[in-house]
XYZ file of N, CA, C and O in Angstrom:
532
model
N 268.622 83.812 67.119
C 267.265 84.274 67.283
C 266.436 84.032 66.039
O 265.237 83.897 65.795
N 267.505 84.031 65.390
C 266.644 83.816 63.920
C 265.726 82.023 63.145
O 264.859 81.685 62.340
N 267.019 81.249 64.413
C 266.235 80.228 64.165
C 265.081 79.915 65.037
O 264.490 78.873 64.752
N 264.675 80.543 65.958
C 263.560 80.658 66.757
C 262.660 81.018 66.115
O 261.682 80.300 66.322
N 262.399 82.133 65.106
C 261.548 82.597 64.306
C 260.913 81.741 63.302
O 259.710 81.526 63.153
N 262.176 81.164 62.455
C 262.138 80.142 61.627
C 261.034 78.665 62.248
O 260.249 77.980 61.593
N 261.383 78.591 63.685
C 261.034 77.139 64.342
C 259.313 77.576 64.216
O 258.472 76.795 63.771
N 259.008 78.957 64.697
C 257.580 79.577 65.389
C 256.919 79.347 63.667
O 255.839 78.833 63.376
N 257.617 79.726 63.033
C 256.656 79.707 61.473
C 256.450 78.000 61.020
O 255.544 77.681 60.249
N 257.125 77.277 61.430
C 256.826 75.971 60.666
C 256.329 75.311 61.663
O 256.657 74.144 61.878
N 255.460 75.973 62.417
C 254.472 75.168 63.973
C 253.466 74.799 63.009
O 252.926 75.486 62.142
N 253.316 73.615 63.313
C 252.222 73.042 62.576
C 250.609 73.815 63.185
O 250.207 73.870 64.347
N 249.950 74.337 61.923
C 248.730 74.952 62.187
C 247.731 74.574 62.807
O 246.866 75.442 62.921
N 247.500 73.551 63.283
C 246.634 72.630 64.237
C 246.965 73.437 65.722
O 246.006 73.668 66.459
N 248.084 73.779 66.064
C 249.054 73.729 67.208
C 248.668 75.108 67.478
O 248.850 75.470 68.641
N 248.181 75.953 66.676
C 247.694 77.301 66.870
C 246.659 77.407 67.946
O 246.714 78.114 68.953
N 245.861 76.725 67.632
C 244.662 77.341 68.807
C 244.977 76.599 70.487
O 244.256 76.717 71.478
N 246.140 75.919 70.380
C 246.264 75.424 71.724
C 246.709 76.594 73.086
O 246.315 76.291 74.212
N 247.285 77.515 72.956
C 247.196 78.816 73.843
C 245.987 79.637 74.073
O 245.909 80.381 75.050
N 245.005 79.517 73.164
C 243.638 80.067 73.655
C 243.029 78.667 74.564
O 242.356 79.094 75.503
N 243.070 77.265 74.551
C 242.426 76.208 75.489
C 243.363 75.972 76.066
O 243.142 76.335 77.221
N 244.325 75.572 75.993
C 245.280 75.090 77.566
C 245.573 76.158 78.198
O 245.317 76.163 79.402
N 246.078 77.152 77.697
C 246.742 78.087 78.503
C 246.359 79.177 79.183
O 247.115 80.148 79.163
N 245.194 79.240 79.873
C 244.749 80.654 80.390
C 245.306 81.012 81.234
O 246.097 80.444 81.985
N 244.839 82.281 81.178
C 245.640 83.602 82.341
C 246.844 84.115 81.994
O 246.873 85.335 81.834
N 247.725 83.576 81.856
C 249.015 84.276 81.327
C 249.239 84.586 80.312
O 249.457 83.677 79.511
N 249.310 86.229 79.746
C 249.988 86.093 78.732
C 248.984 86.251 76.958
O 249.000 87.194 76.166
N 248.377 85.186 76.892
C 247.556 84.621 76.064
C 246.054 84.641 75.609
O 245.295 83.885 75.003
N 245.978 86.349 76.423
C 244.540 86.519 76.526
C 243.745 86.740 74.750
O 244.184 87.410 73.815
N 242.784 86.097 74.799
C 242.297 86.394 73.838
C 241.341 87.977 73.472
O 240.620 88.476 74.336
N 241.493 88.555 72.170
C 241.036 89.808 72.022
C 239.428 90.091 71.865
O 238.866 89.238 71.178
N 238.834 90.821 72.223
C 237.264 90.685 72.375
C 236.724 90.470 71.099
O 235.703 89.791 70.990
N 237.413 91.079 69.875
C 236.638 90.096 68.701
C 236.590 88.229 68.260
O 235.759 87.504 67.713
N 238.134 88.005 68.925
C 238.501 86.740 69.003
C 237.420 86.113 70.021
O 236.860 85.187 69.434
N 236.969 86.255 71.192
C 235.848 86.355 71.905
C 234.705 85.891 71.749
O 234.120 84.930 72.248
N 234.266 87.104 70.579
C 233.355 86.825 70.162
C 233.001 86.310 69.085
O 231.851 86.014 68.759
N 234.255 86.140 68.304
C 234.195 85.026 66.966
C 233.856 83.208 67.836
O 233.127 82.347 67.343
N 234.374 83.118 68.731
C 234.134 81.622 69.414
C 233.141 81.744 69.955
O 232.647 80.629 70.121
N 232.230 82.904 70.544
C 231.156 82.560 70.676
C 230.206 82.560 69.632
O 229.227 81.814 69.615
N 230.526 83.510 68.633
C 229.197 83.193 67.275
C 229.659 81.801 66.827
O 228.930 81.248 66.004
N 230.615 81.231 67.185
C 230.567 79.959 66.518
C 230.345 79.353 67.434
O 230.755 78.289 66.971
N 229.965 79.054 68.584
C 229.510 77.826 69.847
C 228.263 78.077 69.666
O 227.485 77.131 69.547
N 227.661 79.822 69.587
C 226.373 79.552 70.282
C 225.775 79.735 69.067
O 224.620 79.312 69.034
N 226.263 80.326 67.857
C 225.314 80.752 66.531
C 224.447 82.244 67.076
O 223.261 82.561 66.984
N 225.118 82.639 67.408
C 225.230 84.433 67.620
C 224.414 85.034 66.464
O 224.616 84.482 65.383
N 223.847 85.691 66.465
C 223.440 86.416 65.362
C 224.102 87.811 65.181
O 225.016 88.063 65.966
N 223.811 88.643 64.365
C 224.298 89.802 64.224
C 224.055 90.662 65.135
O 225.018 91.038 65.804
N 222.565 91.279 65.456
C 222.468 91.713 66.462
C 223.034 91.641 67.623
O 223.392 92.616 68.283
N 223.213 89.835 68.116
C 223.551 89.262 69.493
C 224.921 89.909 69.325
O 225.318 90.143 70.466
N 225.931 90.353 68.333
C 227.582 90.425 68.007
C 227.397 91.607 68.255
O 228.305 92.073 68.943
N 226.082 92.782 67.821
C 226.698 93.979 68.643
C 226.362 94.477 69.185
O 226.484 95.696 69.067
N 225.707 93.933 70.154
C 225.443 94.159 71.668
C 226.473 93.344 72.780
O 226.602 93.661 73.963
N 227.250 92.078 72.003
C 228.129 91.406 73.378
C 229.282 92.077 72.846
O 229.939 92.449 73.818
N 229.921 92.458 71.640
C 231.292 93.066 71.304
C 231.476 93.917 72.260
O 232.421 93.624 72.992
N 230.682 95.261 72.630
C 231.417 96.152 73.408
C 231.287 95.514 74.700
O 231.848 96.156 75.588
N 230.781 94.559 75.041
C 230.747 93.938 76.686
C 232.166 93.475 76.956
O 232.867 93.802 77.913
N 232.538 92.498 75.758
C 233.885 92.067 75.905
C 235.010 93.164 76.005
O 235.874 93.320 76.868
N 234.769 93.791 74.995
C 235.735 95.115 74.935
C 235.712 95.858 76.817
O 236.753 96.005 77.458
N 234.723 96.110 77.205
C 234.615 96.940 78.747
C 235.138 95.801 79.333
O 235.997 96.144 80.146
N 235.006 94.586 79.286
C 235.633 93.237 80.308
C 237.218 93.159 79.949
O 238.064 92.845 80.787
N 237.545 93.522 78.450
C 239.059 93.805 78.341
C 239.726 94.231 79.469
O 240.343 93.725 80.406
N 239.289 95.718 78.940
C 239.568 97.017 79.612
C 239.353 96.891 80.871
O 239.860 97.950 81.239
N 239.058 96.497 81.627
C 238.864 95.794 83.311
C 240.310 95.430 83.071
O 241.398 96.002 83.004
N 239.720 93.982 82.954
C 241.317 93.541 82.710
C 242.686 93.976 82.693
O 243.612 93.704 83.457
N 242.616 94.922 81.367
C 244.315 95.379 81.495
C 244.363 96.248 82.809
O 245.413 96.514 83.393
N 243.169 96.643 83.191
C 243.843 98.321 84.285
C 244.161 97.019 85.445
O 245.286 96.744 85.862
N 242.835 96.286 85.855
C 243.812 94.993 87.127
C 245.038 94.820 86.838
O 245.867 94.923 87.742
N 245.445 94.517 85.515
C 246.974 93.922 84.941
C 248.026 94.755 85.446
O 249.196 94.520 85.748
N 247.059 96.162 85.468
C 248.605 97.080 85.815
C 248.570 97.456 87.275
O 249.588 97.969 87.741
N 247.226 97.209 88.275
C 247.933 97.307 89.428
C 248.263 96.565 90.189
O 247.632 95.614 90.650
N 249.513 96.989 90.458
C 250.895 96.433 91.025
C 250.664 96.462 92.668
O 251.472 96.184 93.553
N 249.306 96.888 92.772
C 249.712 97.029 94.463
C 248.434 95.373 95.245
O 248.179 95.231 96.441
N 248.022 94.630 94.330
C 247.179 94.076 94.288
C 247.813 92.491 94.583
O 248.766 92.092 93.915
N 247.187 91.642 95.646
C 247.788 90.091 95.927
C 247.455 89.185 94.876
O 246.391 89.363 94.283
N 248.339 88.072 94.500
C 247.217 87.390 93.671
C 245.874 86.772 93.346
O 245.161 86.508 92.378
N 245.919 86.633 95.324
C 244.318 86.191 95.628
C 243.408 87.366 95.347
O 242.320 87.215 94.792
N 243.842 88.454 95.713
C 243.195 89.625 95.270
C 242.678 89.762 93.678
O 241.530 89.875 93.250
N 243.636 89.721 93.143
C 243.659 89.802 91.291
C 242.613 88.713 91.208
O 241.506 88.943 90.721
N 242.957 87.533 91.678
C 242.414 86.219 90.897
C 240.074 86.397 91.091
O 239.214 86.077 90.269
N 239.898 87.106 92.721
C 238.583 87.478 93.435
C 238.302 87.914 91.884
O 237.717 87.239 91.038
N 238.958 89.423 91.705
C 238.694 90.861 90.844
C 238.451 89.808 89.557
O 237.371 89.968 88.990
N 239.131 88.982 89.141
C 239.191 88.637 87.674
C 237.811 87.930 87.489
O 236.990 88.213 86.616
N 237.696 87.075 88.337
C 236.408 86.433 88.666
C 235.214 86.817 88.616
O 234.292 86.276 88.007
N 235.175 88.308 89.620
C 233.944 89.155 89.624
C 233.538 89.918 88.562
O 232.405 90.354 88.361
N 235.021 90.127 87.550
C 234.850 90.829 86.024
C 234.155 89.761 85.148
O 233.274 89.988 84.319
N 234.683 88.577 85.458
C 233.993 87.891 84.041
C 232.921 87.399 84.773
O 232.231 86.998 83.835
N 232.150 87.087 85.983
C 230.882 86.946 86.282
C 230.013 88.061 85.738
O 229.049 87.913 84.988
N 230.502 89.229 86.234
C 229.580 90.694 85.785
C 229.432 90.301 84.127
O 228.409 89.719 83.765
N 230.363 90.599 83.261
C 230.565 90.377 81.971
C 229.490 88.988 81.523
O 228.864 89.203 80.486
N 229.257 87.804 82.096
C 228.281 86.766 81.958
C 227.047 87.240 82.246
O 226.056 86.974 81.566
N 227.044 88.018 83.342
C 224.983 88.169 83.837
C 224.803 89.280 82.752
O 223.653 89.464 82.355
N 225.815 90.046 82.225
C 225.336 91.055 80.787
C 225.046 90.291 79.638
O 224.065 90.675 79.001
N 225.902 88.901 79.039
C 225.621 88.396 77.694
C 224.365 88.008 78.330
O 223.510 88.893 78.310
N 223.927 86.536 79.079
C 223.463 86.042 79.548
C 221.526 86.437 78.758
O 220.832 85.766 77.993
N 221.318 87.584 79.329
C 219.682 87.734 78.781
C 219.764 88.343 77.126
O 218.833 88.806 76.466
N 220.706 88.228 76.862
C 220.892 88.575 75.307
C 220.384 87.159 74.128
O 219.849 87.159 73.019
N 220.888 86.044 75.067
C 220.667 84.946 74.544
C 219.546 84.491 74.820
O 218.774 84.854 75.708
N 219.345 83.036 73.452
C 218.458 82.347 73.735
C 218.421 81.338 74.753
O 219.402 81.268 75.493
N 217.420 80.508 74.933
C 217.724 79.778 76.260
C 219.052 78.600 75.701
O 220.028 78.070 76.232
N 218.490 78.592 74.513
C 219.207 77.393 74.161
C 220.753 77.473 73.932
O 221.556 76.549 73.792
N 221.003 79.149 73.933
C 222.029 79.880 73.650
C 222.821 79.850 75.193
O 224.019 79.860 75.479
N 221.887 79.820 75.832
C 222.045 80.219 77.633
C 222.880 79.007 78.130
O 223.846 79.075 78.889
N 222.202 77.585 77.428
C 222.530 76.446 78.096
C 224.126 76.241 77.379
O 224.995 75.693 78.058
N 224.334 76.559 76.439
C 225.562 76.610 75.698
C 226.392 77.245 76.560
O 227.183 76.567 77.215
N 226.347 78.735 76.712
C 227.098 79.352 77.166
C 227.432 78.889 78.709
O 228.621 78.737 78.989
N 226.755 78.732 79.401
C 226.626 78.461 80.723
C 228.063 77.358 80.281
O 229.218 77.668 80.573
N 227.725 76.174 79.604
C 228.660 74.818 79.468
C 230.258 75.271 79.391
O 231.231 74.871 80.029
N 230.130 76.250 78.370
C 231.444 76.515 77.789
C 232.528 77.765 79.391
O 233.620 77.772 79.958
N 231.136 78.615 79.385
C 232.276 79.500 80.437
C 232.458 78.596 81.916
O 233.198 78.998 82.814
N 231.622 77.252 82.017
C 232.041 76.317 83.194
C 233.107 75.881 82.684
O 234.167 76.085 83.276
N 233.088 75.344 81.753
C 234.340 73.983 81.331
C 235.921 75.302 81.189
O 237.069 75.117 81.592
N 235.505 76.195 80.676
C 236.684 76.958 80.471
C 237.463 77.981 81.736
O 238.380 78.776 81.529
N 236.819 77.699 83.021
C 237.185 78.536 83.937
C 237.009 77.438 85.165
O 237.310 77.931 86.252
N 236.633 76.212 85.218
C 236.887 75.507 86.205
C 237.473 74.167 85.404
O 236.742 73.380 84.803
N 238.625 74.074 85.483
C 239.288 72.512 85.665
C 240.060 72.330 83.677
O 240.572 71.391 83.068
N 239.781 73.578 83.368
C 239.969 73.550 81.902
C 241.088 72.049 81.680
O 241.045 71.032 82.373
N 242.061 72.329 80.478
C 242.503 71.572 79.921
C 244.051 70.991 80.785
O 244.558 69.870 80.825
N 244.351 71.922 81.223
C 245.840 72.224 81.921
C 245.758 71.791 83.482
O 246.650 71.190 84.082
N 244.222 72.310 84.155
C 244.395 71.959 85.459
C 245.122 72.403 86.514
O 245.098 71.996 87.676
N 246.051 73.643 85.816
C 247.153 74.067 87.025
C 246.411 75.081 87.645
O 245.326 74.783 88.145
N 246.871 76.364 87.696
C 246.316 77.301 88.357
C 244.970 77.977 88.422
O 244.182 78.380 87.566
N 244.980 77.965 89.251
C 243.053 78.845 89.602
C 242.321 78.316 89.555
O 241.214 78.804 89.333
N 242.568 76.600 89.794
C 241.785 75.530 90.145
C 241.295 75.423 91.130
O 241.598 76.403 91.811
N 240.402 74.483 91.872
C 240.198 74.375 93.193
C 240.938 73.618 93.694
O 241.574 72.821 93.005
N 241.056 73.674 95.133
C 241.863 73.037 95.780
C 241.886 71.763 95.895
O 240.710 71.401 95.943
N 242.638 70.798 95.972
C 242.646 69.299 96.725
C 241.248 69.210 96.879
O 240.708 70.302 97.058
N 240.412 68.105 96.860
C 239.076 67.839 97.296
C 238.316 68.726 97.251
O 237.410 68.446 98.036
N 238.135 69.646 96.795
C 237.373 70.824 96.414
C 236.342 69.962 95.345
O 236.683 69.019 94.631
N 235.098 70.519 95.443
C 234.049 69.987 94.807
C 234.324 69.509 93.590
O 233.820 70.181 92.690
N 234.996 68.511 93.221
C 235.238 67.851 91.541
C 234.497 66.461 91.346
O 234.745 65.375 91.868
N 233.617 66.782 90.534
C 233.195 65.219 90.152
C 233.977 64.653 89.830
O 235.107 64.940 89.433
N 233.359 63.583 89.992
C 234.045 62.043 90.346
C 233.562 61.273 89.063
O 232.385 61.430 88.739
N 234.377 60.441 88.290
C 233.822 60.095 86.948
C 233.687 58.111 87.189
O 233.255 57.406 86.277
């Protein structure tokens, strides 16, 4: 076990941020300051804008874990709920920003919740609306 530990410390530091972009949903959730550190750096957040969206993320957490824990819930079910949390959680940042802030954000929570890096789960289906390049 110990060389497992050993292997996790000499991961090359580049290799770090790849579980916050490839890997969503499982596991790997990022923490609402982490959150909102990537958004003051996409959109150039100001101070104000940081504390008024911090506790948004924090209440969109907290959604989160209580879905996490019920057990009586389908995955299609979970996946609706998760959806409708981080839509709600978007129409709250949303008039906080500038437009130019708006058009950012809009880009990033598309690219990161439809078709991200990985492509596996909670994608759309077969022929489901995907541009065509």
């Amino acid at each position: 076990m110990t060389v497992v530990a050993v292997a996790q410390d000499t991961t090359d530091p580049s290799q770090t941020q790849m579980p916050m972009q490839g890997r969503r949903g499982r596991g790997q959730q990022q923490s609402p300051e982490q959150q909102l550190a990537k958004l003051t750096q996409e959109l150039g957040l100001t101070s104000d804008q940081q504390e008024q969206i911090l506790p948004l993320l924090q209440d969109q957490q907290q959604k989160m874990q209580e879905l996490a824990m019920d057990g009586s819930l389908s995955m299609d079910d979970r996946r609706t709920q998760v959806q409708a949390i981080r839509k709600d959680t978007n129409s709250q940042i949303e008039p906080l920003l500038t437009d130019d802030q708006k058009t950012k954000f809009e880009a990033l929570t598309t690219s990161a919740h439809h078709g991200g890096q990985g492509g596996g789960q909670g994608g759309p289906p077969s022929g489901a609306s995907q541009p065509q390049m």
